[in-house]
C-alpha positions as protocol buffer text, in pm:
chain_id: "A"
residue {
  index: 1
  type: MET
  ca { x: -3287 y: -767 z: -2240 }
}
residue {
  index: 2
  type: LYS
  ca { x: -2921 y: -687 z: -2288 }
}
residue {
  index: 3
  type: ILE
  ca { x: -2676 y: -805 z: -2550 }
}
residue {
  index: 4
  type: GLY
  ca { x: -2349 y: -754 z: -2369 }
}
residue {
  index: 5
  type: ASN
  ca { x: -2377 y: -396 z: -2247 }
}
residue {
  index: 6
  type: VAL
  ca { x: -2633 y: -294 z: -2512 }
}
residue {
  index: 7
  type: ASN
  ca { x: -2992 y: -243 z: -2396 }
}
residue {
  index: 8
  type: ILE
  ca { x: -3261 y: -383 z: -2625 }
}
residue {
  index: 9
  type: ASP
  ca { x: -3591 y: -224 z: -2529 }
}
residue {
  index: 10
  type: GLY
  ca { x: -3868 y: -419 z: -2699 }
}
residue {
  index: 11
  type: TYR
  ca { x: -3975 y: -753 z: -2834 }
}
residue {
  index: 12
  type: ALA
  ca { x: -3883 y: -772 z: -3204 }
}
residue {
  index: 13
  type: ALA
  ca { x: -3577 y: -712 z: -3424 }
}
residue {
  index: 14
  type: LEU
  ca { x: -3541 y: -662 z: -3799 }
}
residue {
  index: 15
  type: ALA
  ca { x: -3355 y: -943 z: -3974 }
}
residue {
  index: 16
  type: PRO
  ca { x: -3046 y: -873 z: -4190 }
}
residue {
  index: 17
  type: MET
  ca { x: -3207 y: -928 z: -4531 }
}
residue {
  index: 18
  type: ALA
  ca { x: -2971 y: -877 z: -4824 }
}
residue {
  index: 19
  type: GLY
  ca { x: -3098 y: -623 z: -5075 }
}
residue {
  index: 20
  type: VAL
  ca { x: -3381 y: -518 z: -4845 }
}
residue {
  index: 21
  type: ALA
  ca { x: -3270 y: -420 z: -4493 }
}
residue {
  index: 22
  type: ASP
  ca { x: -3087 y: -108 z: -4603 }
}
residue {
  index: 23
  type: ARG
  ca { x: -3059 y: 214 z: -4407 }
}
residue {
  index: 24
  type: ALA
  ca { x: -3392 y: 357 z: -4528 }
}
residue {
  index: 25
  type: PHE
  ca { x: -3587 y: 44 z: -4435 }
}
residue {
  index: 26
  type: ARG
  ca { x: -3408 y: -3 z: -4104 }
}
residue {
  index: 27
  type: GLU
  ca { x: -3487 y: 353 z: -3999 }
}
residue {
  index: 28
  type: LEU
  ca { x: -3851 y: 306 z: -4094 }
}
residue {
  index: 29
  type: CYS
  ca { x: -3882 y: -16 z: -3896 }
}
residue {
  index: 30
  type: VAL
  ca { x: -3726 y: 148 z: -3590 }
}
residue {
  index: 31
  type: ASP
  ca { x: -3986 y: 426 z: -3618 }
}
residue {
  index: 32
  type: PHE
  ca { x: -4254 y: 156 z: -3602 }
}
residue {
  index: 33
  type: GLY
  ca { x: -4105 y: -13 z: -3297 }
}
residue {
  index: 34
  type: ALA
  ca { x: -3825 y: -245 z: -3406 }
}
residue {
  index: 35
  type: ALA
  ca { x: -3612 y: -277 z: -3092 }
}
residue {
  index: 36
  type: TYR
  ca { x: -3295 y: -370 z: -3278 }
}
residue {
  index: 37
  type: VAL
  ca { x: -3182 y: -388 z: -3641 }
}
residue {
  index: 38
  type: VAL
  ca { x: -2904 y: -570 z: -3826 }
}
residue {
  index: 39
  type: SER
  ca { x: -2746 y: -449 z: -4148 }
}
residue {
  index: 40
  type: GLU
  ca { x: -2743 y: -636 z: -4475 }
}
residue {
  index: 41
  type: MET
  ca { x: -2460 y: -888 z: -4466 }
}
residue {
  index: 42
  type: VAL
  ca { x: -2123 y: -743 z: -4566 }
}
residue {
  index: 43
  type: SER
  ca { x: -1829 y: -936 z: -4709 }
}
residue {
  index: 44
  type: ALA
  ca { x: -1535 y: -939 z: -4469 }
}
residue {
  index: 45
  type: LYS
  ca { x: -1296 y: -970 z: -4763 }
}
residue {
  index: 46
  type: GLY
  ca { x: -1470 y: -684 z: -4939 }
}
residue {
  index: 47
  type: ILE
  ca { x: -1415 y: -464 z: -4635 }
}
residue {
  index: 48
  type: THR
  ca { x: -1048 y: -553 z: -4606 }
}
residue {
  index: 49
  type: TYR
  ca { x: -1001 y: -486 z: -4979 }
}
residue {
  index: 50
  type: ASN
  ca { x: -1161 y: -143 z: -4927 }
}
residue {
  index: 51
  type: ASN
  ca { x: -1445 y: -224 z: -5167 }
}
residue {
  index: 52
  type: ASP
  ca { x: -1675 y: 78 z: -5204 }
}
residue {
  index: 53
  type: LYS
  ca { x: -1997 y: -128 z: -5205 }
}
residue {
  index: 54
  type: SER
  ca { x: -1894 y: -308 z: -4887 }
}
residue {
  index: 55
  type: ARG
  ca { x: -1809 y: 22 z: -4719 }
}
residue {
  index: 56
  type: GLU
  ca { x: -2149 y: 166 z: -4812 }
}
residue {
  index: 57
  type: LEU
  ca { x: -2324 y: -129 z: -4647 }
}
residue {
  index: 58
  type: LEU
  ca { x: -2149 y: -47 z: -4318 }
}
residue {
  index: 59
  type: GLU
  ca { x: -2307 y: 296 z: -4286 }
}
residue {
  index: 60
  type: LEU
  ca { x: -2538 y: 337 z: -3987 }
}
residue {
  index: 61
  type: SER
  ca { x: -2736 y: 640 z: -3876 }
}
residue {
  index: 62
  type: GLU
  ca { x: -2827 y: 757 z: -3527 }
}
residue {
  index: 63
  type: ALA
  ca { x: -3194 y: 707 z: -3618 }
}
residue {
  index: 64
  type: GLU
  ca { x: -3162 y: 327 z: -3630 }
}
residue {
  index: 65
  type: ARG
  ca { x: -2989 y: 234 z: -3307 }
}
residue {
  index: 66
  type: PRO
  ca { x: -2918 y: -1 z: -3144 }
}
residue {
  index: 67
  type: ALA
  ca { x: -2785 y: -153 z: -3465 }
}
residue {
  index: 68
  type: ALA
  ca { x: -2545 y: -429 z: -3565 }
}
residue {
  index: 69
  type: VAL
  ca { x: -2325 y: -471 z: -3867 }
}
residue {
  index: 70
  type: GLN
  ca { x: -2336 y: -827 z: -3999 }
}
residue {
  index: 71
  type: LEU
  ca { x: -2021 y: -975 z: -4152 }
}
residue {
  index: 72
  type: PHE
  ca { x: -1978 y: -1292 z: -4353 }
}
residue {
  index: 73
  type: GLY
  ca { x: -1663 y: -1488 z: -4424 }
}
residue {
  index: 74
  type: TYR
  ca { x: -1482 y: -1800 z: -4312 }
}
residue {
  index: 75
  type: GLU
  ca { x: -1127 y: -1690 z: -4221 }
}
residue {
  index: 76
  type: PRO
  ca { x: -1091 y: -1587 z: -3855 }
}
residue {
  index: 77
  type: ASP
  ca { x: -812 y: -1336 z: -3918 }
}
residue {
  index: 78
  type: VAL
  ca { x: -995 y: -1171 z: -4209 }
}
residue {
  index: 79
  type: MET
  ca { x: -1317 y: -1155 z: -4006 }
}
residue {
  index: 80
  type: ALA
  ca { x: -1129 y: -994 z: -3718 }
}
residue {
  index: 81
  type: GLN
  ca { x: -964 y: -739 z: -3947 }
}
residue {
  index: 82
  type: ALA
  ca { x: -1299 y: -657 z: -4109 }
}
residue {
  index: 83
  type: ALA
  ca { x: -1461 y: -614 z: -3770 }
}
residue {
  index: 84
  type: LYS
  ca { x: -1192 y: -364 z: -3669 }
}
residue {
  index: 85
  type: ILE
  ca { x: -1255 y: -163 z: -3986 }
}
residue {
  index: 86
  type: ALA
  ca { x: -1632 y: -183 z: -3932 }
}
residue {
  index: 87
  type: MET
  ca { x: -1584 y: -8 z: -3596 }
}
residue {
  index: 88
  type: GLU
  ca { x: -1513 y: 312 z: -3792 }
}
residue {
  index: 89
  type: TYR
  ca { x: -1890 y: 322 z: -3848 }
}
residue {
  index: 90
  type: SER
  ca { x: -1969 y: 285 z: -3475 }
}
residue {
  index: 91
  type: PRO
  ca { x: -2193 y: -24 z: -3476 }
}
residue {
  index: 92
  type: ASN
  ca { x: -2337 y: -115 z: -3138 }
}
residue {
  index: 93
  type: ILE
  ca { x: -2281 y: -484 z: -3211 }
}
residue {
  index: 94
  type: ILE
  ca { x: -2090 y: -700 z: -3461 }
}
residue {
  index: 95
  type: ASP
  ca { x: -2298 y: -993 z: -3588 }
}
residue {
  index: 96
  type: ILE
  ca { x: -2147 y: -1294 z: -3766 }
}
residue {
  index: 97
  type: ASN
  ca { x: -2344 y: -1463 z: -4042 }
}
residue {
  index: 98
  type: MET
  ca { x: -2342 y: -1842 z: -4001 }
}
residue {
  index: 99
  type: GLY
  ca { x: -2681 y: -1900 z: -4159 }
}
residue {
  index: 100
  type: CYS
  ca { x: -2710 y: -1759 z: -4510 }
}
residue {
  index: 101
  type: PRO
  ca { x: -2821 y: -2043 z: -4744 }
}
residue {
  index: 102
  type: ALA
  ca { x: -2745 y: -1864 z: -5073 }
}
residue {
  index: 103
  type: PRO
  ca { x: -2521 y: -2083 z: -5293 }
}
residue {
  index: 104
  type: LYS
  ca { x: -2277 y: -1801 z: -5372 }
}
residue {
  index: 105
  type: ILE
  ca { x: -2218 y: -1756 z: -4997 }
}
residue {
  index: 106
  type: ALA
  ca { x: -2237 y: -2115 z: -4870 }
}
residue {
  index: 107
  type: CYS
  ca { x: -2038 y: -2265 z: -5159 }
}
residue {
  index: 108
  type: ASN
  ca { x: -1755 y: -2032 z: -5065 }
}
residue {
  index: 109
  type: GLY
  ca { x: -1742 y: -2176 z: -4712 }
}
residue {
  index: 110
  type: SER
  ca { x: -1924 y: -1882 z: -4552 }
}
residue {
  index: 111
  type: GLY
  ca { x: -2276 y: -1840 z: -4413 }
}
residue {
  index: 112
  type: SER
  ca { x: -2456 y: -2166 z: -4341 }
}
residue {
  index: 113
  type: ALA
  ca { x: -2155 y: -2371 z: -4459 }
}
residue {
  index: 114
  type: LEU
  ca { x: -1991 y: -2282 z: -4127 }
}
residue {
  index: 115
  type: MET
  ca { x: -2248 y: -2506 z: -3955 }
}
residue {
  index: 116
  type: LYS
  ca { x: -2050 y: -2799 z: -4096 }
}
residue {
  index: 117
  type: ASN
  ca { x: -1742 y: -2689 z: -3901 }
}
residue {
  index: 118
  type: PRO
  ca { x: -1835 y: -2602 z: -3541 }
}
residue {
  index: 119
  type: ASP
  ca { x: -1472 y: -2561 z: -3433 }
}
residue {
  index: 120
  type: LEU
  ca { x: -1417 y: -2299 z: -3704 }
}
residue {
  index: 121
  type: CYS
  ca { x: -1731 y: -2119 z: -3583 }
}
residue {
  index: 122
  type: GLY
  ca { x: -1569 y: -2090 z: -3241 }
}
residue {
  index: 123
  type: LYS
  ca { x: -1240 y: -1967 z: -3383 }
}
residue {
  index: 124
  type: ILE
  ca { x: -1416 y: -1695 z: -3582 }
}
residue {
  index: 125
  type: VAL
  ca { x: -1610 y: -1576 z: -3279 }
}
residue {
  index: 126
  type: GLU
  ca { x: -1296 y: -1576 z: -3065 }
}
residue {
  index: 127
  type: ALA
  ca { x: -1099 y: -1375 z: -3323 }
}
residue {
  index: 128
  type: VAL
  ca { x: -1371 y: -1115 z: -3374 }
}
residue {
  index: 129
  type: LYS
  ca { x: -1435 y: -1086 z: -3000 }
}
residue {
  index: 130
  type: LYS
  ca { x: -1068 y: -1006 z: -2938 }
}
residue {
  index: 131
  type: ALA
  ca { x: -1068 y: -750 z: -3220 }
}
residue {
  index: 132
  type: VAL
  ca { x: -1356 y: -522 z: -3115 }
}
residue {
  index: 133
  type: PRO
  ca { x: -1479 y: -348 z: -2800 }
}
residue {
  index: 134
  type: VAL
  ca { x: -1850 y: -413 z: -2868 }
}
residue {
  index: 135
  type: PRO
  ca { x: -2065 y: -724 z: -2819 }
}
residue {
  index: 136
  type: VAL
  ca { x: -2033 y: -1000 z: -3078 }
}
residue {
  index: 137
  type: THR
  ca { x: -2330 y: -1213 z: -3183 }
}
residue {
  index: 138
  type: VAL
  ca { x: -2391 y: -1495 z: -3431 }
}
residue {
  index: 139
  type: LYS
  ca { x: -2684 y: -1595 z: -3650 }
}
residue {
  index: 140
  type: ILE
  ca { x: -2706 y: -1969 z: -3710 }
}
residue {
  index: 141
  type: ARG
  ca { x: -2945 y: -2225 z: -3858 }
}
residue {
  index: 142
  type: LYS
  ca { x: -3082 y: -2551 z: -3726 }
}
residue {
  index: 143
  type: GLY
  ca { x: -2799 y: -2725 z: -3909 }
}
residue {
  index: 144
  type: TRP
  ca { x: -2671 y: -2794 z: -4259 }
}
residue {
  index: 145
  type: ASP
  ca { x: -2923 y: -3068 z: -4341 }
}
residue {
  index: 146
  type: LYS
  ca { x: -3152 y: -3319 z: -4169 }
}
residue {
  index: 147
  type: ASN
  ca { x: -2855 y: -3546 z: -4097 }
}
residue {
  index: 148
  type: SER
  ca { x: -2653 y: -3274 z: -3923 }
}
residue {
  index: 149
  type: VAL
  ca { x: -2884 y: -3084 z: -3690 }
}
residue {
  index: 150
  type: ASN
  ca { x: -2624 y: -2924 z: -3463 }
}
residue {
  index: 151
  type: ALA
  ca { x: -2754 y: -2581 z: -3363 }
}
residue {
  index: 152
  type: VAL
  ca { x: -2714 y: -2661 z: -2993 }
}
residue {
  index: 153
  type: GLU
  ca { x: -2354 y: -2773 z: -3039 }
}
residue {
  index: 154
  type: VAL
  ca { x: -2263 y: -2467 z: -3246 }
}
residue {
  index: 155
  type: ALA
  ca { x: -2439 y: -2233 z: -3003 }
}
residue {
  index: 156
  type: LYS
  ca { x: -2249 y: -2374 z: -2705 }
}
residue {
  index: 157
  type: ILE
  ca { x: -1916 y: -2348 z: -2887 }
}
residue {
  index: 158
  type: CYS
  ca { x: -1989 y: -1988 z: -2987 }
}
residue {
  index: 159
  type: GLU
  ca { x: -2089 y: -1902 z: -2630 }
}
residue {
  index: 160
  type: SER
  ca { x: -1765 y: -2051 z: -2498 }
}
residue {
  index: 161
  type: ALA
  ca { x: -1572 y: -1848 z: -2757 }
}
residue {
  index: 162
  type: GLY
  ca { x: -1725 y: -1526 z: -2628 }
}
residue {
  index: 163
  type: ALA
  ca { x: -2050 y: -1471 z: -2822 }
}
residue {
  index: 164
  type: ASP
  ca { x: -2288 y: -1235 z: -2642 }
}
residue {
  index: 165
  type: ALA
  ca { x: -2609 y: -1362 z: -2807 }
}
residue {
  index: 166
  type: ILE
  ca { x: -2726 y: -1621 z: -3059 }
}
residue {
  index: 167
  type: THR
  ca { x: -2996 y: -1587 z: -3324 }
}
residue {
  index: 168
  type: VAL
  ca { x: -3141 y: -1921 z: -3435 }
}
residue {
  index: 169
  type: HIS
  ca { x: -3330 y: -1972 z: -3761 }
}
residue {
  index: 170
  type: GLY
  ca { x: -3536 y: -2286 z: -3719 }
}
residue {
  index: 171
  type: ARG
  ca { x: -3454 y: -2444 z: -4057 }
}
residue {
  index: 172
  type: THR
  ca { x: -3153 y: -2623 z: -4201 }
}
residue {
  index: 173
  type: ARG
  ca { x: -2962 y: -2485 z: -4496 }
}
residue {
  index: 174
  type: GLU
  ca { x: -3110 y: -2768 z: -4705 }
}
residue {
  index: 175
  type: GLN
  ca { x: -3460 y: -2642 z: -4623 }
}
residue {
  index: 176
  type: GLN
  ca { x: -3384 y: -2283 z: -4728 }
}
residue {
  index: 177
  type: TYR
  ca { x: -3707 y: -2102 z: -4624 }
}
residue {
  index: 178
  type: MET
  ca { x: -3952 y: -2392 z: -4649 }
}
residue {
  index: 179
  type: PRO
  ca { x: -4124 y: -2586 z: -4487 }
}
residue {
  index: 180
  type: SER
  ca { x: -4233 y: -2453 z: -4147 }
}
residue {
  index: 181
  type: ALA
  ca { x: -3958 y: -2347 z: -3908 }
}
residue {
  index: 182
  type: ASP
  ca { x: -3877 y: -2577 z: -3617 }
}
residue {
  index: 183
  type: TRP
  ca { x: -3927 y: -2369 z: -3305 }
}
residue {
  index: 184
  type: ASP
  ca { x: -3828 y: -2659 z: -3081 }
}
residue {
  index: 185
  type: ILE
  ca { x: -3464 y: -2620 z: -3187 }
}
residue {
  index: 186
  type: ILE
  ca { x: -3479 y: -2257 z: -3072 }
}
residue {
  index: 187
  type: ALA
  ca { x: -3608 y: -2377 z: -2733 }
}
residue {
  index: 188
  type: GLN
  ca { x: -3329 y: -2634 z: -2715 }
}
residue {
  index: 189
  type: VAL
  ca { x: -3064 y: -2368 z: -2778 }
}
residue {
  index: 190
  type: LYS
  ca { x: -3225 y: -2142 z: -2518 }
}
residue {
  index: 191
  type: CYS
  ca { x: -3199 y: -2420 z: -2260 }
}
residue {
  index: 192
  type: ALA
  ca { x: -2839 y: -2496 z: -2354 }
}
residue {
  index: 193
  type: VAL
  ca { x: -2681 y: -2150 z: -2323 }
}
residue {
  index: 194
  type: LYS
  ca { x: -2683 y: -1867 z: -2072 }
}
residue {
  index: 195
  type: ILE
  ca { x: -2658 y: -1581 z: -2321 }
}
residue {
  index: 196
  type: PRO
  ca { x: -2967 y: -1427 z: -2488 }
}
residue {
  index: 197
  type: VAL
  ca { x: -3129 y: -1622 z: -2771 }
}
residue {
  index: 198
  type: ILE
  ca { x: -3318 y: -1456 z: -3055 }
}
residue {
  index: 199
  type: GLY
  ca { x: -3577 y: -1667 z: -3237 }
}
residue {
  index: 200
  type: ASN
  ca { x: -3617 y: -1647 z: -3615 }
}
residue {
  index: 201
  type: GLY
  ca { x: -3850 y: -1820 z: -3861 }
}
residue {
  index: 202
  type: ASP
  ca { x: -4223 y: -1806 z: -3935 }
}
residue {
  index: 203
  type: VAL
  ca { x: -4303 y: -1501 z: -3724 }
}
residue {
  index: 204
  type: THR
  ca { x: -4565 y: -1346 z: -3949 }
}
residue {
  index: 205
  type: SER
  ca { x: -4784 y: -1154 z: -3704 }
}
residue {
  index: 206
  type: ALA
  ca { x: -4803 y: -1021 z: -3352 }
}
residue {
  index: 207
  type: GLU
  ca { x: -4982 y: -1339 z: -3248 }
}
residue {
  index: 208
  type: SER
  ca { x: -4710 y: -1567 z: -3387 }
}
residue {
  index: 209
  type: ALA
  ca { x: -4442 y: -1351 z: -3222 }
}
residue {
  index: 210
  type: ALA
  ca { x: -4611 y: -1395 z: -2884 }
}
residue {
  index: 211
  type: LYS
  ca { x: -4649 y: -1767 z: -2953 }
}
residue {
  index: 212
  type: MET
  ca { x: -4279 y: -1807 z: -3035 }
}
residue {
  index: 213
  type: ILE
  ca { x: -4175 y: -1635 z: -2713 }
}
residue {
  index: 214
  type: GLU
  ca { x: -4415 y: -1854 z: -2514 }
}
residue {
  index: 215
  type: GLN
  ca { x: -4306 y: -2179 z: -2679 }
}
residue {
  index: 216
  type: THR
  ca { x: -3930 y: -2121 z: -2691 }
}
residue {
  index: 217
  type: ASN
  ca { x: -3867 y: -1876 z: -2405 }
}
residue {
  index: 218
  type: CYS
  ca { x: -3648 y: -1679 z: -2646 }
}
residue {
  index: 219
  type: ASP
  ca { x: -3547 y: -1328 z: -2544 }
}
residue {
  index: 220
  type: LEU
  ca { x: -3640 y: -1154 z: -2869 }
}
residue {
  index: 221
  type: VAL
  ca { x: -3801 y: -1245 z: -3200 }
}
residue {
  index: 222
  type: MET
  ca { x: -3647 y: -1156 z: -3535 }
}
residue {
  index: 223
  type: ILE
  ca { x: -3874 y: -1054 z: -3822 }
}
residue {
  index: 224
  type: GLY
  ca { x: -3772 y: -1099 z: -4185 }
}
residue {
  index: 225
  type: ARG
  ca { x: -4008 y: -1139 z: -4478 }
}
residue {
  index: 226
  type: ALA
  ca { x: -4318 y: -1048 z: -4273 }
}
residue {
  index: 227
  type: ALA
  ca { x: -4188 y: -690 z: -4244 }
}
residue {
  index: 228
  type: LEU
  ca { x: -4172 y: -638 z: -4621 }
}
residue {
  index: 229
  type: GLY
  ca { x: -4429 y: -373 z: -4707 }
}
residue {
  index: 230
  type: ASN
  ca { x: -4545 y: -408 z: -4348 }
}
residue {
  index: 231
  type: PRO
  ca { x: -4333 y: -216 z: -4095 }
}
residue {
  index: 232
  type: TRP
  ca { x: -4648 y: -198 z: -3882 }
}
residue {
  index: 233
  type: ILE
  ca { x: -4577 y: -552 z: -3762 }
}
residue {
  index: 234
  type: PHE
  ca { x: -4333 y: -413 z: -3505 }
}
residue {
  index: 235
  type: SER
  ca { x: -4587 y: -180 z: -3345 }
}
residue {
  index: 236
  type: GLU
  ca { x: -4846 y: -459 z: -3349 }
}
residue {
  index: 237
  type: ILE
  ca { x: -4607 y: -691 z: -3166 }
}
residue {
  index: 238
  type: SER
  ca { x: -4527 y: -423 z: -2908 }
}
residue {
  index: 239
  type: ARG
  ca { x: -4894 y: -357 z: -2845 }
}
residue {
  index: 240
  type: LEU
  ca { x: -4992 y: -722 z: -2810 }
}
residue {
  index: 241
  type: ILE
  ca { x: -4702 y: -838 z: -2593 }
}
residue {
  index: 242
  type: GLY
  ca { x: -4689 y: -512 z: -2399 }
}
residue {
  index: 243
  type: HIS
  ca { x: -5063 y: -538 z: -2328 }
}
residue {
  index: 244
  type: ASP
  ca { x: -5123 y: -198 z: -2487 }
}
residue {
  index: 245
  type: ARG
  ca { x: -5436 y: -103 z: -2678 }
}
residue {
  index: 246
  type: PRO
  ca { x: -5514 y: -334 z: -2973 }
}
residue {
  index: 247
  type: SER
  ca { x: -5391 y: -244 z: -3319 }
}
residue {
  index: 248
  type: LEU
  ca { x: -5631 y: -106 z: -3577 }
}
residue {
  index: 249
  type: PRO
  ca { x: -5628 y: -220 z: -3941 }
}
residue {
  index: 250
  type: VAL
  ca { x: -5394 y: -12 z: -4156 }
}
residue {
  index: 251
  type: SER
  ca { x: -5581 y: 185 z: -4423 }
}
residue {
  index: 252
  type: ASN
  ca { x: -5466 y: 204 z: -4783 }
}
residue {
  index: 253
  type: ALA
  ca { x: -5415 y: 578 z: -4736 }
}
residue {
  index: 254
  type: GLU
  ca { x: -5173 y: 515 z: -4449 }
}
residue {
  index: 255
  type: LYS
  ca { x: -4992 y: 246 z: -4647 }
}
residue {
  index: 256
  type: ILE
  ca { x: -4940 y: 490 z: -4934 }
}
residue {
  index: 257
  type: SER
  ca { x: -4822 y: 764 z: -4700 }
}
residue {
  index: 258
  type: VAL
  ca { x: -4566 y: 537 z: -4535 }
}
residue {
  index: 259
  type: MET
  ca { x: -4457 y: 394 z: -4869 }
}
residue {
  index: 260
  type: LEU
  ca { x: -4388 y: 744 z: -5007 }
}
residue {
  index: 261
  type: ARG
  ca { x: -4195 y: 831 z: -4693 }
}
residue {
  index: 262
  type: HIS
  ca { x: -3991 y: 512 z: -4730 }
}
residue {
  index: 263
  type: ILE
  ca { x: -3912 y: 564 z: -5098 }
}
residue {
  index: 264
  type: THR
  ca { x: -3826 y: 931 z: -5039 }
}
residue {
  index: 265
  type: LYS
  ca { x: -3557 y: 820 z: -4794 }
}
residue {
  index: 266
  type: LEU
  ca { x: -3441 y: 550 z: -5033 }
}
residue {
  index: 267
  type: CYS
  ca { x: -3387 y: 807 z: -5307 }
}
residue {
  index: 268
  type: GLU
  ca { x: -3221 y: 1047 z: -5064 }
}
residue {
  index: 269
  type: TYR
  ca { x: -2964 y: 785 z: -4960 }
}
residue {
  index: 270
  type: LYS
  ca { x: -2906 y: 615 z: -5296 }
}
residue {
  index: 271
  type: GLY
  ca { x: -2999 y: 880 z: -5550 }
}
residue {
  index: 272
  type: GLU
  ca { x: -3319 y: 872 z: -5755 }
}
residue {
  index: 273
  type: TYR
  ca { x: -3187 y: 644 z: -6030 }
}
residue {
  index: 274
  type: ASN
  ca { x: -3071 y: 365 z: -5797 }
}
residue {
  index: 275
  type: GLY
  ca { x: -3333 y: 438 z: -5535 }
}
residue {
  index: 276
  type: MET
  ca { x: -3626 y: 394 z: -5771 }
}
residue {
  index: 277
  type: ARG
  ca { x: -3492 y: 65 z: -5901 }
}
residue {
  index: 278
  type: GLU
  ca { x: -3463 y: -55 z: -5543 }
}
residue {
  index: 279
  type: ALA
  ca { x: -3811 y: 86 z: -5479 }
}
residue {
  index: 280
  type: ARG
  ca { x: -3984 y: -136 z: -5734 }
}
residue {
  index: 281
  type: LYS
  ca { x: -3990 y: -443 z: -5509 }
}
residue {
  index: 282
  type: HIS
  ca { x: -4086 y: -241 z: -5200 }
}
residue {
  index: 283
  type: VAL
  ca { x: -4377 y: -77 z: -5381 }
}
residue {
  index: 284
  type: ALA
  ca { x: -4500 y: -420 z: -5493 }
}
residue {
  index: 285
  type: TRP
  ca { x: -4494 y: -538 z: -5130 }
}
residue {
  index: 286
  type: TYR
  ca { x: -4685 y: -232 z: -5007 }
}
residue {
  index: 287
  type: LEU
  ca { x: -4950 y: -286 z: -5276 }
}
residue {
  index: 288
  type: LYS
  ca { x: -5032 y: -637 z: -5152 }
}
residue {
  index: 289
  type: GLY
  ca { x: -5402 y: -664 z: -5072 }
}
residue {
  index: 290
  type: MET
  ca { x: -5500 y: -339 z: -5239 }
}
residue {
  index: 291
  type: PRO
  ca { x: -5758 y: -318 z: -5522 }
}
residue {
  index: 292
  type: ASN
  ca { x: -5611 y: -411 z: -5862 }
}
residue {
  index: 293
  type: ALA
  ca { x: -5287 y: -510 z: -5689 }
}
residue {
  index: 294
  type: ALA
  ca { x: -5168 y: -738 z: -5971 }
}
residue {
  index: 295
  type: LYS
  ca { x: -5196 y: -462 z: -6232 }
}
residue {
  index: 296
  type: MET
  ca { x: -5039 y: -210 z: -5997 }
}
residue {
  index: 297
  type: ARG
  ca { x: -4746 y: -442 z: -5922 }
}
residue {
  index: 298
  type: LYS
  ca { x: -4674 y: -470 z: -6294 }
}
residue {
  index: 299
  type: GLU
  ca { x: -4656 y: -90 z: -6314 }
}
residue {
  index: 300
  type: ALA
  ca { x: -4440 y: -85 z: -6001 }
}
residue {
  index: 301
  type: GLY
  ca { x: -4188 y: -304 z: -6182 }
}
residue {
  index: 302
  type: GLU
  ca { x: -4145 y: -32 z: -6444 }
}
residue {
  index: 303
  type: LEU
  ca { x: -4096 y: 270 z: -6216 }
}
residue {
  index: 304
  type: GLU
  ca { x: -3817 y: 500 z: -6328 }
}
residue {
  index: 305
  type: THR
  ca { x: -3867 y: 823 z: -6129 }
}
residue {
  index: 306
  type: PHE
  ca { x: -4029 y: 936 z: -5807 }
}
residue {
  index: 307
  type: ASP
  ca { x: -4285 y: 1124 z: -6016 }
}
residue {
  index: 308
  type: ASP
  ca { x: -4379 y: 789 z: -6172 }
}
residue {
  index: 309
  type: LEU
  ca { x: -4455 y: 662 z: -5823 }
}
residue {
  index: 310
  type: ILE
  ca { x: -4672 y: 965 z: -5747 }
}
residue {
  index: 311
  type: GLU
  ca { x: -4873 y: 899 z: -6063 }
}
residue {
  index: 312
  type: LEU
  ca { x: -4912 y: 533 z: -5966 }
}
residue {
  index: 313
  type: CYS
  ca { x: -5040 y: 632 z: -5621 }
}
residue {
  index: 314
  type: LYS
  ca { x: -5311 y: 850 z: -5780 }
}
residue {
  index: 315
  type: LYS
  ca { x: -5459 y: 536 z: -5933 }
}
residue {
  index: 316
  type: ILE
  ca { x: -5494 y: 355 z: -5600 }
}
residue {
  index: 317
  type: ASP
  ca { x: -5838 y: 350 z: -5442 }
}
residue {
  index: 318
  type: VAL
  ca { x: -5795 y: 470 z: -5084 }
}
């Protein structure tokens, strides 16, 4: 598939998960077959105010491309200005967050709150599209709540405003991340627009990825929580859908090896102090399903140094 002039060679993308989908994790997922990655969401106002944290979130490496920078905000002119600044970091795509359900984002009029104002969604897309030379995409939800399911309407408005692709999460903002995602709304959006549609929600395995593509006809699936501690999901999807050889179960030894590689990069990019604090949650996810996982996760929550992690790994039965 193509998003604008950007080739996407594969079947699955990594979702823009705040506090998780940082540079180290994005690079790892690309190594395992993610066809496309999106940065953690970045505040448009933070960028325009030259906030250091916001600037750090814009950093992309050559090892993770094609990659998008995702911006959130609700003012078209500020979003456009932020997108221009983001181009200093050479993103392949600018993605606009219209789906985040977090209260601190939505209560400020950004993220999923934009679903309540379809016309504003179009104005934001139009402003950003005029501001940058790369494709512009949006990530939306099914709607704000059960009484305002308007993903199709918003998708069509965004397409008319110049969006090059739409990602649809099959839940309303009211539903957050439960119950099951509605894949039918993804299919409805796919039928309603001519640009590529990326499906998001409840893809937890290679089998469910293939099922989503079959049921919705979407062009790409987006993986979020299922990739945590499990970057192998991307290679499994590629093998199943690409009719390659079947995947083999991942051994504990391989999980530990990949985990150490991941956390090494995390510490390299963020420094050991910050990196190891970020690592605690990742280590807990990698430990899922291993012997004595509950006890190990408790120790993971107390990691201070990389040497602490090495000592923890020595206790794992491989």
